[in-house]
Amino acid sequence: EMMMKRIEANDPKATREWGRRQYDKGDYSSAFEYFTRAAELGDVEAHYKLACMYNYEHGVEKDMGKKICHLEEAIIGGHPAARYNLGVFEFQTGNSERAVKHWIIAASQGDDQSIKLLLKKFRRGIVSKDDLAAALRAHKAAVDATKSPQRDAGEEFFRNLGRKF
């Protein structure tokens, strides 16, 4: 199969995708091996998947240190969901200032979950009005930057096929 040839050629995306397929089948041990290899090859999403495996004890023992390490690697690579999740961890461990900073950065990368959480924390007095306003502006700019006639046409095409993004 073409996928295996790509994996043998050290293609990080193919390696991660194969890991995802194993994960979806419930073969967490194989998924862990492929995600680890993809992460070693520099795949940001693989680091995020490994963090999730350590968090949910899927094929590995729960290990918050390794979870955080992989989240940080994913963050360095610009992964907004990893940044959001590290913010959640920081908040749960009492570091609300750091958590808010993570959510603001993730929001500026277009992460919708972070905006929702920032709004919730604003209502509770944890996020300032200025920080929320800046995050909303940055989020809008990030979302607007992804808009194009080609993307709109592609989304319309897949909607007509009965698929939704």
PDB file of C-alpha atoms in Angstrom:
ATOM      1  CA  GLU A   1       0.000   0.000   0.000  1.00  0.00           C
ATOM      2  CA  MET A   2       1.112   3.556  -0.762  1.00  0.00           C
ATOM      3  CA  MET A   3       0.649   4.622   2.867  1.00  0.00           C
ATOM      4  CA  MET A   4       3.186   2.055   4.096  1.00  0.00           C
ATOM      5  CA  LYS A   5       5.719   3.218   1.516  1.00  0.00           C
ATOM      6  CA  ARG A   6       5.306   6.756   2.782  1.00  0.00           C
ATOM      7  CA  ILE A   7       5.732   5.565   6.372  1.00  0.00           C
ATOM      8  CA  GLU A   8       8.884   3.648   5.434  1.00  0.00           C
ATOM      9  CA  ALA A   9      10.176   6.855   3.817  1.00  0.00           C
ATOM     10  CA  ASN A  10       9.712   8.638   7.192  1.00  0.00           C
ATOM     11  CA  ASP A  11       6.759  10.788   6.107  1.00  0.00           C
ATOM     12  CA  PRO A  12       5.525  12.234   9.432  1.00  0.00           C
ATOM     13  CA  LYS A  13       1.969  12.952   8.215  1.00  0.00           C
ATOM     14  CA  ALA A  14       1.505   9.447   6.820  1.00  0.00           C
ATOM     15  CA  THR A  15       2.919   7.994  10.034  1.00  0.00           C
ATOM     16  CA  ARG A  16       0.524  10.068  12.142  1.00  0.00           C
ATOM     17  CA  GLU A  17      -2.418   9.199   9.893  1.00  0.00           C
ATOM     18  CA  TRP A  18      -1.650   5.485  10.252  1.00  0.00           C
ATOM     19  CA  GLY A  19      -1.488   6.006  14.006  1.00  0.00           C
ATOM     20  CA  ARG A  20      -4.893   7.706  13.914  1.00  0.00           C
ATOM     21  CA  ARG A  21      -6.351   4.745  12.039  1.00  0.00           C
ATOM     22  CA  GLN A  22      -4.978   2.364  14.670  1.00  0.00           C
ATOM     23  CA  TYR A  23      -6.315   4.609  17.429  1.00  0.00           C
ATOM     24  CA  ASP A  24      -9.784   4.682  15.857  1.00  0.00           C
ATOM     25  CA  LYS A  25      -9.754   0.873  15.784  1.00  0.00           C
ATOM     26  CA  GLY A  26      -8.913   0.820  19.495  1.00  0.00           C
ATOM     27  CA  ASP A  27      -5.342  -0.419  18.938  1.00  0.00           C
ATOM     28  CA  TYR A  28      -3.810   2.139  21.290  1.00  0.00           C
ATOM     29  CA  SER A  29      -0.473   0.358  21.521  1.00  0.00           C
ATOM     30  CA  SER A  30       0.131   0.608  17.764  1.00  0.00           C
ATOM     31  CA  ALA A  31      -1.282   4.128  17.690  1.00  0.00           C
ATOM     32  CA  PHE A  32       1.177   5.163  20.398  1.00  0.00           C
ATOM     33  CA  GLU A  33       4.097   3.740  18.403  1.00  0.00           C
ATOM     34  CA  TYR A  34       3.099   5.560  15.217  1.00  0.00           C
ATOM     35  CA  PHE A  35       2.308   8.828  16.987  1.00  0.00           C
ATOM     36  CA  THR A  36       5.659   8.652  18.796  1.00  0.00           C
ATOM     37  CA  ARG A  37       7.503   8.091  15.523  1.00  0.00           C
ATOM     38  CA  ALA A  38       5.608  10.927  13.820  1.00  0.00           C
ATOM     39  CA  ALA A  39       6.361  13.234  16.756  1.00  0.00           C
ATOM     40  CA  GLU A  40      10.046  12.333  16.543  1.00  0.00           C
ATOM     41  CA  LEU A  41       9.846  13.296  12.857  1.00  0.00           C
ATOM     42  CA  GLY A  42       8.478  16.705  13.889  1.00  0.00           C
ATOM     43  CA  ASP A  43       4.731  16.273  13.427  1.00  0.00           C
ATOM     44  CA  VAL A  44       2.951  18.782  15.681  1.00  0.00           C
ATOM     45  CA  GLU A  45      -0.423  17.003  15.581  1.00  0.00           C
ATOM     46  CA  ALA A  46       1.271  13.759  16.695  1.00  0.00           C
ATOM     47  CA  HIS A  47       2.543  15.543  19.812  1.00  0.00           C
ATOM     48  CA  TYR A  48      -1.021  16.661  20.505  1.00  0.00           C
ATOM     49  CA  LYS A  49      -2.350  13.108  20.023  1.00  0.00           C
ATOM     50  CA  LEU A  50       0.284  11.753  22.434  1.00  0.00           C
ATOM     51  CA  ALA A  51      -0.717  14.374  25.024  1.00  0.00           C
ATOM     52  CA  CYS A  52      -4.318  13.197  24.705  1.00  0.00           C
ATOM     53  CA  MET A  53      -3.275   9.551  25.090  1.00  0.00           C
ATOM     54  CA  TYR A  54      -1.396  10.387  28.302  1.00  0.00           C
ATOM     55  CA  ASN A  55      -4.361  12.376  29.563  1.00  0.00           C
ATOM     56  CA  TYR A  56      -7.025   9.732  28.872  1.00  0.00           C
ATOM     57  CA  GLU A  57      -4.845   6.671  29.639  1.00  0.00           C
ATOM     58  CA  HIS A  58      -5.344   5.253  26.153  1.00  0.00           C
ATOM     59  CA  GLY A  59      -2.662   2.602  25.864  1.00  0.00           C
ATOM     60  CA  VAL A  60      -0.389   4.332  28.359  1.00  0.00           C
ATOM     61  CA  GLU A  61      -0.456   5.157  32.039  1.00  0.00           C
ATOM     62  CA  LYS A  62      -1.708   8.629  32.899  1.00  0.00           C
ATOM     63  CA  ASP A  63       1.347  10.861  33.034  1.00  0.00           C
ATOM     64  CA  MET A  64       0.748  14.584  33.442  1.00  0.00           C
ATOM     65  CA  GLY A  65       4.439  15.391  32.949  1.00  0.00           C
ATOM     66  CA  LYS A  66       4.534  13.687  29.557  1.00  0.00           C
ATOM     67  CA  LYS A  67       1.145  15.176  28.670  1.00  0.00           C
ATOM     68  CA  ILE A  68       2.446  18.698  29.369  1.00  0.00           C
ATOM     69  CA  CYS A  69       5.696  18.011  27.515  1.00  0.00           C
ATOM     70  CA  HIS A  70       3.802  16.957  24.378  1.00  0.00           C
ATOM     71  CA  LEU A  71       1.350  19.861  24.697  1.00  0.00           C
ATOM     72  CA  GLU A  72       4.302  22.261  24.890  1.00  0.00           C
ATOM     73  CA  GLU A  73       5.892  20.714  21.785  1.00  0.00           C
ATOM     74  CA  ALA A  74       2.589  21.081  19.937  1.00  0.00           C
ATOM     75  CA  ILE A  75       2.297  24.691  21.129  1.00  0.00           C
ATOM     76  CA  ILE A  76       5.771  25.482  19.831  1.00  0.00           C
ATOM     77  CA  GLY A  77       4.515  24.195  16.480  1.00  0.00           C
ATOM     78  CA  GLY A  78       1.491  26.527  16.622  1.00  0.00           C
ATOM     79  CA  HIS A  79      -1.253  24.061  17.625  1.00  0.00           C
ATOM     80  CA  PRO A  80      -4.183  26.154  19.018  1.00  0.00           C
ATOM     81  CA  ALA A  81      -6.046  23.240  20.654  1.00  0.00           C
ATOM     82  CA  ALA A  82      -2.874  22.284  22.525  1.00  0.00           C
ATOM     83  CA  ARG A  83      -2.585  25.879  23.741  1.00  0.00           C
ATOM     84  CA  TYR A  84      -6.263  25.811  24.819  1.00  0.00           C
ATOM     85  CA  ASN A  85      -5.731  22.538  26.719  1.00  0.00           C
ATOM     86  CA  LEU A  86      -2.609  23.797  28.455  1.00  0.00           C
ATOM     87  CA  GLY A  87      -4.677  26.803  29.533  1.00  0.00           C
ATOM     88  CA  VAL A  88      -7.281  24.467  31.002  1.00  0.00           C
ATOM     89  CA  PHE A  89      -4.533  22.589  32.874  1.00  0.00           C
ATOM     90  CA  GLU A  90      -3.050  25.850  34.185  1.00  0.00           C
ATOM     91  CA  PHE A  91      -6.492  27.009  35.353  1.00  0.00           C
ATOM     92  CA  GLN A  92      -7.192  23.698  37.096  1.00  0.00           C
ATOM     93  CA  THR A  93      -3.878  23.946  38.936  1.00  0.00           C
ATOM     94  CA  GLY A  94      -4.550  27.491  40.137  1.00  0.00           C
ATOM     95  CA  ASN A  95      -2.603  29.482  37.554  1.00  0.00           C
ATOM     96  CA  SER A  96      -5.471  31.554  36.190  1.00  0.00           C
ATOM     97  CA  GLU A  97      -3.231  34.338  34.820  1.00  0.00           C
ATOM     98  CA  ARG A  98      -1.205  31.866  32.755  1.00  0.00           C
ATOM     99  CA  ALA A  99      -4.404  30.116  31.670  1.00  0.00           C
ATOM    100  CA  VAL A 100      -5.895  33.367  30.375  1.00  0.00           C
ATOM    101  CA  LYS A 101      -2.685  34.146  28.465  1.00  0.00           C
ATOM    102  CA  HIS A 102      -2.826  30.722  26.785  1.00  0.00           C
ATOM    103  CA  TRP A 103      -6.493  31.199  25.845  1.00  0.00           C
ATOM    104  CA  ILE A 104      -5.840  34.676  24.438  1.00  0.00           C
ATOM    105  CA  ILE A 105      -3.027  33.341  22.258  1.00  0.00           C
ATOM    106  CA  ALA A 106      -5.134  30.370  21.116  1.00  0.00           C
ATOM    107  CA  ALA A 107      -8.005  32.754  20.317  1.00  0.00           C
ATOM    108  CA  SER A 108      -5.611  34.862  18.240  1.00  0.00           C
ATOM    109  CA  GLN A 109      -4.902  31.669  16.266  1.00  0.00           C
ATOM    110  CA  GLY A 110      -8.614  31.332  15.536  1.00  0.00           C
ATOM    111  CA  ASP A 111      -9.516  28.831  18.271  1.00  0.00           C
ATOM    112  CA  ASP A 112     -13.273  29.056  18.930  1.00  0.00           C
ATOM    113  CA  GLN A 113     -13.144  27.104  22.212  1.00  0.00           C
ATOM    114  CA  SER A 114     -10.794  29.693  23.677  1.00  0.00           C
ATOM    115  CA  ILE A 115     -13.125  32.558  22.765  1.00  0.00           C
ATOM    116  CA  LYS A 116     -16.055  30.762  24.409  1.00  0.00           C
ATOM    117  CA  LEU A 117     -14.029  30.122  27.543  1.00  0.00           C
ATOM    118  CA  LEU A 118     -12.719  33.697  27.667  1.00  0.00           C
ATOM    119  CA  LEU A 119     -16.310  34.979  27.455  1.00  0.00           C
ATOM    120  CA  LYS A 120     -17.318  32.640  30.278  1.00  0.00           C
ATOM    121  CA  LYS A 121     -14.363  33.717  32.421  1.00  0.00           C
ATOM    122  CA  PHE A 122     -15.113  37.397  31.646  1.00  0.00           C
ATOM    123  CA  ARG A 123     -18.636  36.952  33.015  1.00  0.00           C
ATOM    124  CA  ARG A 124     -17.071  35.542  36.193  1.00  0.00           C
ATOM    125  CA  GLY A 125     -14.639  38.449  36.527  1.00  0.00           C
ATOM    126  CA  ILE A 126     -11.509  36.435  35.720  1.00  0.00           C
ATOM    127  CA  VAL A 127     -10.793  38.084  32.342  1.00  0.00           C
ATOM    128  CA  SER A 128     -10.616  41.856  31.949  1.00  0.00           C
ATOM    129  CA  LYS A 129     -12.748  43.735  29.442  1.00  0.00           C
ATOM    130  CA  ASP A 130      -9.601  44.932  27.633  1.00  0.00           C
ATOM    131  CA  ASP A 131      -8.158  41.414  27.369  1.00  0.00           C
ATOM    132  CA  LEU A 132     -11.464  40.065  26.085  1.00  0.00           C
ATOM    133  CA  ALA A 133     -11.782  42.851  23.510  1.00  0.00           C
ATOM    134  CA  ALA A 134      -8.223  42.279  22.280  1.00  0.00           C
ATOM    135  CA  ALA A 135      -8.837  38.520  22.054  1.00  0.00           C
ATOM    136  CA  LEU A 136     -12.072  39.030  20.115  1.00  0.00           C
ATOM    137  CA  ARG A 137     -10.312  41.350  17.633  1.00  0.00           C
ATOM    138  CA  ALA A 138      -7.407  38.930  17.186  1.00  0.00           C
ATOM    139  CA  HIS A 139      -9.770  35.966  16.770  1.00  0.00           C
ATOM    140  CA  LYS A 140     -11.787  37.807  14.124  1.00  0.00           C
ATOM    141  CA  ALA A 141      -8.596  38.728  12.255  1.00  0.00           C
ATOM    142  CA  ALA A 142      -7.410  35.090  12.330  1.00  0.00           C
ATOM    143  CA  VAL A 143     -10.765  33.791  11.095  1.00  0.00           C
ATOM    144  CA  ASP A 144     -10.991  36.481   8.404  1.00  0.00           C
ATOM    145  CA  ALA A 145      -7.484  35.591   7.209  1.00  0.00           C
ATOM    146  CA  THR A 146      -8.676  32.066   6.392  1.00  0.00           C
ATOM    147  CA  LYS A 147     -11.560  33.276   4.232  1.00  0.00           C
ATOM    148  CA  SER A 148     -11.280  33.184   0.459  1.00  0.00           C
ATOM    149  CA  PRO A 149     -13.573  32.644  -2.527  1.00  0.00           C
ATOM    150  CA  GLN A 150     -11.814  29.318  -3.143  1.00  0.00           C
ATOM    151  CA  ARG A 151     -12.462  28.121   0.414  1.00  0.00           C
ATOM    152  CA  ASP A 152     -16.106  29.216   0.187  1.00  0.00           C
ATOM    153  CA  ALA A 153     -16.484  27.328  -3.110  1.00  0.00           C
ATOM    154  CA  GLY A 154     -14.887  24.229  -1.594  1.00  0.00           C
ATOM    155  CA  GLU A 155     -17.162  24.320   1.435  1.00  0.00           C
ATOM    156  CA  GLU A 156     -20.183  24.747  -0.826  1.00  0.00           C
ATOM    157  CA  PHE A 157     -19.047  21.778  -2.921  1.00  0.00           C
ATOM    158  CA  PHE A 158     -18.798  19.507   0.134  1.00  0.00           C
ATOM    159  CA  ARG A 159     -22.097  20.797   1.562  1.00  0.00           C
ATOM    160  CA  ASN A 160     -23.734  19.735  -1.689  1.00  0.00           C
ATOM    161  CA  LEU A 161     -22.241  16.264  -1.193  1.00  0.00           C
ATOM    162  CA  GLY A 162     -23.886  16.083   2.212  1.00  0.00           C
ATOM    163  CA  ARG A 163     -20.634  16.569   4.151  1.00  0.00           C
ATOM    164  CA  LYS A 164     -20.025  19.365   6.602  1.00  0.00           C
ATOM    165  CA  PHE A 165     -16.789  20.884   7.869  1.00  0.00           C
TER     166      PHE A 165
END
